[in-house]
Tab-separated table of C-alpha atoms in Angstrom:
chain	number	residue	atom	x	y	z
A	1	GLN	CA	62.546	-1.116	12.038
A	2	GLY	CA	66.150	-0.298	11.349
A	3	VAL	CA	65.408	3.362	12.039
A	4	ARG	CA	63.902	2.443	15.417
A	5	VAL	CA	67.009	0.488	16.373
A	6	LEU	CA	69.191	3.428	15.380
A	7	ARG	CA	67.050	5.785	17.470
A	8	LEU	CA	67.381	3.458	20.456
A	9	VAL	CA	71.160	3.273	20.025
A	10	ARG	CA	71.343	7.072	19.740
A	11	PHE	CA	69.236	7.426	22.909
A	12	LEU	CA	71.445	4.998	24.832
A	13	ARG	CA	74.607	6.765	23.646
A	14	MET	CA	73.156	10.134	24.648
A	15	MET	CA	72.164	8.747	28.025
A	16	GLN	CA	75.707	7.541	28.697
A	17	SER	CA	77.175	10.931	27.861
A	18	ASN	CA	74.699	12.909	29.983
A	19	LYS	CA	75.478	12.259	33.657
A	20	ILE	CA	72.235	13.756	34.978
A	21	VAL	CA	70.035	11.518	32.820
A	22	GLU	CA	72.207	8.537	33.702
A	23	SER	CA	71.868	9.192	37.431
A	24	VAL	CA	68.080	9.586	37.139
A	25	PHE	CA	67.832	6.341	35.178
A	26	GLU	CA	70.025	4.551	37.757
A	27	THR	CA	67.837	5.843	40.574
A	28	VAL	CA	64.696	4.592	38.859
A	29	LEU	CA	66.245	1.164	38.342
A	30	LEU	CA	67.414	0.952	41.953
A	31	SER	CA	63.994	1.923	43.308
A	32	LEU	CA	62.039	-0.706	41.318
A	33	LYS	CA	62.508	-3.324	44.058
A	34	GLN	CA	61.031	-1.027	46.712
A	35	VAL	CA	58.139	-0.077	44.434
A	36	ALA	CA	57.394	-3.769	43.884
A	37	ASN	CA	57.375	-4.313	47.662
A	38	VAL	CA	54.902	-1.460	48.140
A	39	LEU	CA	52.644	-2.850	45.400
A	40	VAL	CA	52.648	-6.287	47.058
A	41	VAL	CA	51.657	-4.753	50.413
A	42	ILE	CA	48.861	-2.747	48.750
A	43	PHE	CA	47.616	-5.914	47.030
A	44	LEU	CA	47.618	-7.836	50.330
A	45	VAL	CA	45.723	-5.089	52.157
A	46	MET	CA	43.190	-4.841	49.325
A	47	SER	CA	42.781	-8.626	49.394
A	48	VAL	CA	41.993	-8.577	53.102
A	49	PHE	CA	39.429	-5.812	52.622
A	50	ALA	CA	37.949	-7.642	49.610
A	51	VAL	CA	37.431	-10.809	51.659
A	52	VAL	CA	35.881	-8.792	54.489
A	53	GLY	CA	33.684	-6.960	51.962
A	54	VAL	CA	32.490	-10.204	50.368
A	55	SER	CA	31.634	-11.711	53.735
A	56	SER	CA	29.960	-8.532	55.026
A	57	TYR	CA	28.278	-7.034	51.952
A	58	GLY	CA	27.984	-9.993	49.577
A	59	THR	CA	24.193	-10.118	49.703
A	60	THR	CA	23.502	-6.370	49.635
A	61	LYS	CA	20.814	-5.293	47.157
A	62	PHE	CA	21.912	-3.229	44.186
A	63	GLY	CA	21.285	0.511	44.204
A	64	ASP	CA	22.296	3.496	42.065
A	65	ARG	CA	26.023	2.775	41.931
A	66	LEU	CA	26.198	-0.640	43.607
A	67	SER	CA	25.301	-2.761	40.587
A	68	THR	CA	26.760	-5.375	38.279
A	69	GLN	CA	29.760	-3.086	37.695
A	70	ALA	CA	30.617	-2.456	41.355
A	71	ASN	CA	29.660	-4.957	44.035
A	72	PHE	CA	30.961	-7.338	46.668
A	73	ARG	CA	29.293	-10.509	45.372
A	74	SER	CA	32.621	-12.216	44.592
A	75	TYR	CA	36.325	-11.676	45.258
A	76	PRO	CA	37.187	-10.333	41.760
A	77	TRP	CA	34.290	-7.851	41.802
A	78	ALA	CA	35.221	-6.814	45.341
A	79	MET	CA	38.797	-6.134	44.197
A	80	MET	CA	37.495	-4.099	41.252
A	81	THR	CA	35.168	-2.130	43.537
A	82	LEU	CA	37.989	-1.438	45.999
A	83	PHE	CA	40.193	-0.333	43.105
A	84	GLN	CA	37.491	2.114	42.020
A	85	ILE	CA	37.124	3.411	45.572
A	86	MET	CA	40.883	3.716	46.026
A	87	PHE	CA	41.233	5.919	42.952
A	88	GLY	CA	38.122	7.977	43.703
A	89	GLU	CA	35.868	6.899	40.856
A	90	GLU	CA	32.461	7.971	42.199
A	91	TRP	CA	33.307	6.583	45.625
A	92	HIS	CA	30.967	9.029	47.362
A	93	VAL	CA	28.013	7.703	45.321
A	94	LEU	CA	29.010	4.143	46.195
A	95	MET	CA	29.224	5.036	49.893
A	96	ASP	CA	25.739	6.621	49.818
A	97	ASP	CA	24.362	3.518	48.169
């Protein structure tokens, strides 16, 4: 573990001496607040669509892709299904179902 601490200290010392790396690191740190705001807005929008999905499609029969792994029977499963759709994991099969 001592070697890991020394590597971390060497990395921090190198980062302070290199102005480009320091400015990139500063930019990342300054943008974390805005990224958190965007993630909160995405979560709120997904929550609204999950509630609408549960109320609209909660009793839909299972098909090829709409099954125990992707459905709108409850809020957590609706959020998981929307997450899968948002990132494109077989969303076209789910839409045809």
